[in-house]
Coordinates of C-alpha atoms and ligand atoms in Angstrom, one line a residue:
X1 CA 17.7 54.4 49.1
X2 CA 18.1 58.1 49.6
X3 CA 15.8 60.4 47.7
X4 CA 16.2 64.0 46.7
X5 CA 14.1 65.2 49.6
X6 CA 16.7 63.8 52.1
X7 CA 19.0 66.7 51.0
X8 CA 18.0 70.0 52.4
X9 CA 20.6 71.9 50.5
X10 CA 23.3 71.4 47.8
X11 CA 26.1 71.1 50.4
X12 CA 24.4 67.9 51.9
X13 CA 24.6 66.4 48.4
X14 CA 28.2 67.4 48.2
X15 CA 28.9 65.7 51.5
X16 CA 27.4 62.5 50.2
X17 CA 29.7 62.7 47.2
X18 CA 32.8 63.1 49.5
X19 CA 31.8 59.9 51.4
X20 CA 32.0 57.6 48.4
X21 CA 32.1 57.2 44.6
X22 CA 33.1 59.5 41.8
X23 CA 32.8 63.0 43.1
X24 CA 32.0 65.7 40.5
X25 CA 29.7 67.4 42.9
X26 CA 31.4 70.2 44.9
X27 CA 33.1 73.1 43.3
X28 CA 36.2 72.8 45.5
X29 CA 39.6 72.1 43.9
X30 CA 40.4 68.4 43.9
X31 CA 42.8 68.1 41.0
X32 CA 46.4 66.8 41.2
X33 CA 48.7 69.7 42.2
X34 CA 50.9 71.0 39.5
X35 CA 54.7 70.6 39.9
X36 CA 54.9 74.2 41.2
X37 CA 52.1 73.6 43.7
X38 CA 53.6 70.4 44.8
X39 CA 56.9 72.2 45.6
X40 CA 54.9 74.7 47.8
X41 CA 53.2 71.9 49.6
X42 CA 56.5 70.2 50.2
X43 CA 57.7 73.4 51.9
X44 CA 54.9 73.3 54.5
X45 CA 57.2 72.6 57.4
X46 CA 59.3 75.7 56.4
X47 CA 56.2 77.8 55.9
X48 CA 55.0 76.7 59.4
X49 CA 58.3 77.9 60.9
X50 CA 58.2 81.2 59.0
X51 CA 54.6 81.8 59.9
X52 CA 55.5 81.2 63.6
X53 CA 58.2 83.8 63.4
X54 CA 56.8 86.5 61.2
X55 CA 54.4 89.3 62.2
X56 CA 50.8 88.2 61.7
X57 CA 49.9 91.6 60.5
X58 CA 52.6 91.5 57.8
X59 CA 51.6 88.0 56.7
X60 CA 48.0 89.0 56.4
X61 CA 48.9 92.1 54.3
X62 CA 51.2 90.1 52.1
X63 CA 48.6 87.3 51.5
X64 CA 46.0 89.9 50.6
X65 CA 48.3 91.8 48.3
X66 CA 49.5 88.7 46.6
X67 CA 46.0 87.4 45.9
X68 CA 44.5 90.7 44.9
X69 CA 47.3 91.5 42.5
X70 CA 47.2 88.0 41.0
X71 CA 43.5 88.6 40.1
X72 CA 44.1 92.1 38.8
X73 CA 42.6 94.0 41.8
X74 CA 45.4 96.5 42.0
X75 CA 43.6 99.4 43.7
X76 CA 41.9 97.3 46.4
X77 CA 44.8 97.7 48.8
X78 CA 44.7 101.5 48.7
X79 CA 41.0 102.1 48.3
X80 CA 39.5 99.5 50.5
X81 CA 39.7 97.7 53.9
X82 CA 40.2 93.9 53.7
X83 CA 39.3 91.5 56.4
X84 CA 40.6 87.9 56.1
X85 CA 38.2 85.1 56.9
X86 CA 38.4 81.3 57.0
X87 CA 36.2 81.0 54.0
X88 CA 33.9 83.1 51.8
X89 CA 30.9 81.6 53.6
X90 CA 32.2 83.1 56.9
X91 CA 32.7 86.4 55.1
X92 CA 29.1 86.1 53.8
X93 CA 27.8 85.4 57.3
X94 CA 29.6 88.5 58.7
X95 CA 28.2 90.6 55.9
X96 CA 24.7 89.4 56.4
X97 CA 24.9 90.0 60.1
X98 CA 26.1 93.6 59.5
X99 CA 23.2 94.2 57.1
X100 CA 20.7 92.9 59.8
X101 CA 22.3 95.1 62.5
X102 CA 21.9 98.1 60.2
X103 CA 18.2 97.2 59.4
X104 CA 19.0 96.7 55.7
X105 CA 16.8 93.7 54.9
X106 CA 15.7 93.9 51.3
X107 CA 18.2 92.2 49.0
X108 CA 17.9 91.9 45.3
X109 CA 19.9 88.7 44.6
X110 CA 21.1 87.2 41.3
X111 CA 19.1 84.1 40.1
X112 CA 20.2 81.4 39.9
X113 CA 23.1 81.1 42.2
X114 CA 24.6 78.7 44.7
X115 CA 22.0 78.1 47.4
X116 CA 24.0 78.9 50.5
X117 CA 24.0 82.6 49.5
X118 CA 20.2 83.0 49.7
X119 CA 20.1 80.6 52.6
X120 CA 22.6 82.7 54.7
X121 CA 20.8 85.9 53.8
X122 CA 17.4 84.4 54.7
X123 CA 18.9 82.9 57.9
X124 CA 19.6 86.5 59.0
X125 CA 16.2 87.7 58.3
X126 CA 16.7 89.3 54.8
X127 CA 13.8 89.3 52.3
X128 CA 15.0 88.5 48.8
X129 CA 14.0 89.6 45.4
X130 CA 15.3 87.6 42.4
X131 CA 17.4 89.4 39.8
X132 CA 17.3 87.2 36.7
X133 CA 20.7 86.8 35.0
X134 CA 19.2 88.5 31.9
X135 CA 18.5 91.7 33.9
X136 CA 22.0 91.6 35.4
X137 CA 24.0 90.9 32.3
X138 CA 22.0 91.4 29.1
X139 CA 19.8 94.4 29.8
X140 CA 21.3 95.7 33.0
X141 CA 18.4 97.2 35.0
X142 CA 18.7 99.1 38.2
X143 CA 18.0 98.2 41.8
X144 CA 14.4 97.1 42.1
X145 CA 12.2 99.6 44.0
X146 CA 12.8 99.3 47.8
X147 CA 16.0 97.3 47.5
X148 CA 18.7 98.1 50.1
X149 CA 21.3 95.8 48.5
X150 CA 22.0 94.4 45.1
X151 CA 24.0 91.1 45.3
X152 CA 25.7 89.7 42.2
X153 CA 27.9 86.6 42.0
X154 CA 30.4 87.3 39.2
X155 CA 31.5 85.0 37.6
X156 CA 28.2 83.4 38.6
X157 CA 27.9 79.8 40.0
X158 CA 26.8 77.6 38.1
X159 CA 26.5 79.5 34.8
X160 CA 29.9 81.3 34.6
X161 CA 28.2 84.5 33.4
X162 CA 30.5 87.5 34.3
X163 CA 30.0 91.3 34.7
X164 CA 32.0 93.2 32.1
X165 CA 33.6 96.5 33.0
X166 CA 30.7 98.5 31.4
X167 CA 28.1 96.4 33.2
X168 CA 29.8 96.8 36.5
X169 CA 30.1 100.6 36.0
X170 CA 26.4 100.6 35.2
X171 CA 25.4 98.8 38.4
X172 CA 27.7 100.8 40.5
X173 CA 26.3 104.1 39.1
X174 CA 22.7 103.0 39.6
X175 CA 23.4 101.8 43.1
X176 CA 25.3 105.1 43.9
X177 CA 22.3 107.2 42.7
X178 CA 20.0 105.3 45.0
X179 CA 22.2 104.8 48.0
X180 CA 22.0 101.0 47.5
X181 CA 24.9 98.8 48.7
X182 CA 26.4 96.8 45.8
X183 CA 27.6 93.4 47.0
X184 CA 29.7 91.1 44.8
X185 CA 30.8 87.5 45.3
X186 CA 33.8 87.0 43.1
X187 CA 34.8 83.5 44.3
X188 CA 35.3 82.2 40.8
X189 CA 37.2 85.2 39.3
X190 CA 40.5 83.3 39.3
X191 CA 39.2 81.1 36.5
X192 CA 38.3 83.9 34.1
X193 CA 40.5 86.7 32.9
X194 CA 37.4 88.6 31.9
X195 CA 36.6 89.0 35.6
X196 CA 40.1 90.3 36.4
X197 CA 39.8 94.0 35.4
X198 CA 40.2 96.3 38.4
X199 CA 36.8 96.2 40.0
X200 CA 37.8 98.5 42.8
X201 CA 38.8 101.3 40.4
X202 CA 35.3 101.1 38.9
X203 CA 33.6 101.0 42.2
X204 CA 35.6 103.9 43.7
X205 CA 34.9 105.9 40.5
X206 CA 31.2 105.6 40.9
X207 CA 31.1 106.5 44.6
X208 CA 28.8 103.6 45.4
X209 CA 28.7 101.7 48.7
X210 CA 30.2 98.3 48.0
X211 CA 31.1 95.0 49.8
X212 CA 33.0 92.4 47.8
X213 CA 33.6 88.8 48.9
X214 CA 36.9 87.5 47.4
X215 CA 37.9 83.8 47.8
X216 CA 40.8 81.5 47.2
X217 CA 38.7 78.4 48.1
X218 CA 37.9 77.2 44.6
X219 CA 41.3 77.6 43.1
X220 CA 44.0 75.4 44.6
X221 CA 44.1 71.7 45.8
X222 CA 45.0 72.6 49.4
X223 CA 42.6 70.3 51.3
X224 CA 40.4 73.4 52.0
X225 CA 43.2 75.5 53.5
X226 CA 42.0 78.8 52.0
X227 CA 40.8 82.2 52.9
X228 CA 37.8 84.5 52.0
X229 CA 38.4 88.2 52.0
X230 CA 35.7 90.7 53.0
X231 CA 36.5 93.9 51.1
X232 CA 34.7 97.3 51.5
X233 CA 35.2 101.0 51.2
X234 CA 37.2 102.5 54.1
X235 CA 34.3 104.7 55.2
X236 CA 31.6 102.1 54.9
X237 CA 29.1 102.6 57.8
X238 CA 28.2 98.9 58.1
X239 CA 29.7 97.4 61.3
X240 CA 31.7 94.8 59.3
X241 CA 34.9 95.1 61.3
X242 CA 33.0 95.0 64.7
X243 CA 31.2 91.8 63.7
X244 CA 34.3 90.3 62.2
X245 CA 36.1 90.7 65.5
X246 CA 33.2 89.3 67.4
X247 CA 33.9 86.1 65.4
X248 CA 37.6 86.1 64.6
X249 CA 40.9 87.3 65.8
X250 CA 42.3 86.4 62.4
X251 CA 43.1 83.3 60.3
X252 CA 46.0 81.0 60.9
X253 CA 49.4 82.5 59.8
X254 CA 50.2 79.2 58.2
X255 CA 47.2 79.5 55.9
X256 CA 48.2 83.1 55.1
X257 CA 51.8 82.0 54.2
X258 CA 50.4 79.2 52.0
X259 CA 47.9 81.5 50.3
X260 CA 50.7 84.0 49.6
X261 CA 52.9 81.4 48.0
X262 CA 50.1 80.0 45.9
X263 CA 49.0 83.4 44.8
X264 CA 52.5 84.3 43.8
X265 CA 52.7 81.1 41.8
X266 CA 49.2 81.8 40.2
X267 CA 50.5 85.2 39.0
X268 CA 53.6 83.6 37.5
X269 CA 51.9 81.0 35.3
X270 CA 49.8 79.0 37.8
X271 CA 46.6 80.5 36.6
X272 CA 47.5 79.7 33.0
X273 CA 48.0 76.0 34.0
X274 CA 44.7 76.1 35.9
X275 CA 42.9 77.5 32.9
X276 CA 44.3 74.8 30.7
X277 CA 43.2 72.1 33.1
X278 CA 39.7 73.4 33.4
X279 CA 39.4 74.0 29.6
X280 CA 40.6 70.4 28.9
X281 CA 38.1 69.0 31.4
X282 CA 35.3 71.0 29.9
X283 CA 36.2 69.6 26.5
X284 CA 36.1 66.0 27.9
X285 CA 32.6 66.6 29.1
X286 CA 31.3 68.3 26.0
X287 CA 32.8 65.9 23.5
X288 CA 31.8 62.9 25.7
X289 CA 28.1 63.9 25.6
X290 CA 27.6 64.9 21.9
X291 CA 23.8 64.6 22.0
X292 CA 23.4 67.0 24.9
X293 CA 23.5 70.7 24.8
X294 CA 25.5 73.0 27.1
X295 CA 23.8 76.1 28.1
X296 CA 26.9 78.1 29.1
X297 CA 29.1 78.1 25.9
X298 CA 31.2 81.0 27.2
X299 CA 31.8 79.7 30.7
X300 CA 35.4 79.5 32.1
X301 CA 34.6 78.6 35.7
X302 CA 35.4 75.2 37.2
X303 CA 31.9 73.8 36.8
X304 CA 29.9 72.9 33.7
X305 CA 26.1 72.6 33.3
X306 CA 24.5 70.1 31.0
X307 CA 21.0 70.6 29.7
X308 CA 18.9 67.5 30.0
X309 CA 15.9 68.9 28.2
X310 CA 12.4 68.4 29.6
X311 CA 12.0 64.6 29.4
X312 CA 13.9 63.9 32.6
X313 CA 14.6 66.0 35.6
X314 CA 18.0 66.8 37.0
X315 CA 16.8 65.5 40.4
X316 CA 16.0 62.1 38.9
X317 CA 19.2 61.9 36.8
X318 CA 21.3 62.9 39.8
X319 CA 19.6 60.3 42.0
X320 CA 20.1 57.5 39.4
X321 CA 23.7 58.5 39.0
X322 CA 24.2 58.4 42.7
X323 CA 23.0 54.9 42.8
X324 CA 25.7 54.1 40.2
X325 CA 28.3 55.8 42.3
X326 CA 28.6 59.1 40.4
X327 CA 27.8 62.3 42.3
X328 CA 26.8 65.4 40.4
X329 CA 24.6 68.3 41.4
X330 CA 21.0 68.6 40.3
X331 CA 20.4 72.4 39.7
X332 CA 17.0 72.8 41.3
X333 CA 18.3 74.5 44.4
X334 CA 20.5 77.0 42.5
X335 CA 17.1 78.4 41.2
X336 CA 16.3 79.5 44.7
X337 CA 13.2 81.6 43.7
X338 CA 11.8 79.1 41.2
X339 CA 13.3 75.6 41.8
X340 CA 11.3 73.9 39.0
X341 CA 13.1 76.0 36.4
X342 CA 16.4 74.4 37.5
X343 CA 15.3 70.9 36.9
X344 CA 16.6 70.7 33.3
X345 CA 20.2 71.1 34.4
X346 CA 22.9 69.0 36.0
X347 CA 26.2 70.6 37.2
X348 CA 29.5 68.8 37.0
X349 CA 32.7 70.0 38.8
X350 CA 35.7 70.3 36.6
X351 CA 38.4 70.9 39.3
X352 CA 39.3 67.2 39.2
X353 CA 41.9 65.0 37.5
X354 CA 41.0 64.5 33.8
X355 CA 40.6 60.7 34.1
X356 CA 37.9 61.2 36.8
X357 CA 36.0 63.7 34.7
X358 CA 36.3 61.3 31.8
X359 CA 34.9 58.4 33.9
X360 CA 32.0 60.5 35.2
X361 CA 31.2 61.7 31.7
X362 CA 31.3 58.1 30.4
X363 CA 28.9 56.9 33.1
X364 CA 26.5 59.8 32.5
X365 CA 26.6 59.0 28.8
X366 CA 25.9 55.3 29.5
X367 CA 23.1 56.1 31.9
X368 CA 21.4 58.5 29.5
X369 CA 21.6 55.9 26.7
X370 CA 20.1 53.2 28.8
Ligands
EGV401 C1 30.1 74.9 45.1 C2 30.2 74.4 49.9 C3 29.1 75.6 51.8 C4 30.4 75.4 48.9 C5 30.5 74.7 47.5 C6 30.3 75.6 46.4 N1 29.1 74.7 50.8 N2 30.1 76.4 52.0 N3 28.1 75.6 52.6 O1 31.7 76.0 49.2 O2 29.9 75.6 44.1 O3 30.1 73.7 45.0 O4 30.2 76.8 46.4

């Protein structure tokens, strides 16, 4: 039997979930495509032919513009440089390498957050200081003394907490005053309209240095055909472009054409459909577990935490559920600076067909009652 210690990170748990059973572990989109999405998928041979003919530069520009405008980032195209990557983790790796090359090593990072963010940063020699969510969102502080970078995931994973416009302006101003780089991971913004005000207008207005990682990877059921965008001020001194071209010539034009089509659909009602699906799945979880509490009442992202209290740990519950064929994530590793504080939570993925979320919820309910 596999125990929690056999999983060095959350992604290893997610891989075990893909191998068998009911998978509400990873945050990737595994719901049934909507009719509009199905139509796009049926056009894949045509998209392939178009991608083979068209200018890769134009396809890249169109995919970027379609995505950024679907999520309200209207000034990104004029104010910033955008580099298209195979995933947000690839963008993250390039960003961290650029920080290391510049000797910027002290990163104040939101806590909790998905563990591959601290792991990639640590892997490139960064030293991390935790920024509690309360000091990011409730009483926005400033960069801790000595910090070179402030890194905020917004909406955050797994809590769904999101920077409002005033809060972003506050952080941008405080970073500008101190010459600190403000880094944002906005992979979940497609789920939450409150995260779709024009961040680049606020960032440009403050004059701060910024790097933003945008992502299509959580949104559409495309079998992981997706892109991450690395976005930064045109005069940013970090060697982002140089390190990008060390790693990539570019992403496949087929993926760019697909992203463009899905982003256009998202802007024309696709996001509304997605928000309805996630909202319905969130209600299935909440109403199916009436005796539990949900620590993120305001969350709109495609994951939901449940609070198990202090009598059982998330690690134990996740392990027992795994033995029954249901895979969810224990939250210990999200709390990268204080793993014990994540033990009371379990995270369920909502980007799934409703019947699968219902089945997982029922099995969790049965297990907790037993
Ligand atoms: C989530 C998977 C990586 C990550 C999943 C995720 N792991 N990239 N090493 O994409 O919330 O489940 O972010």
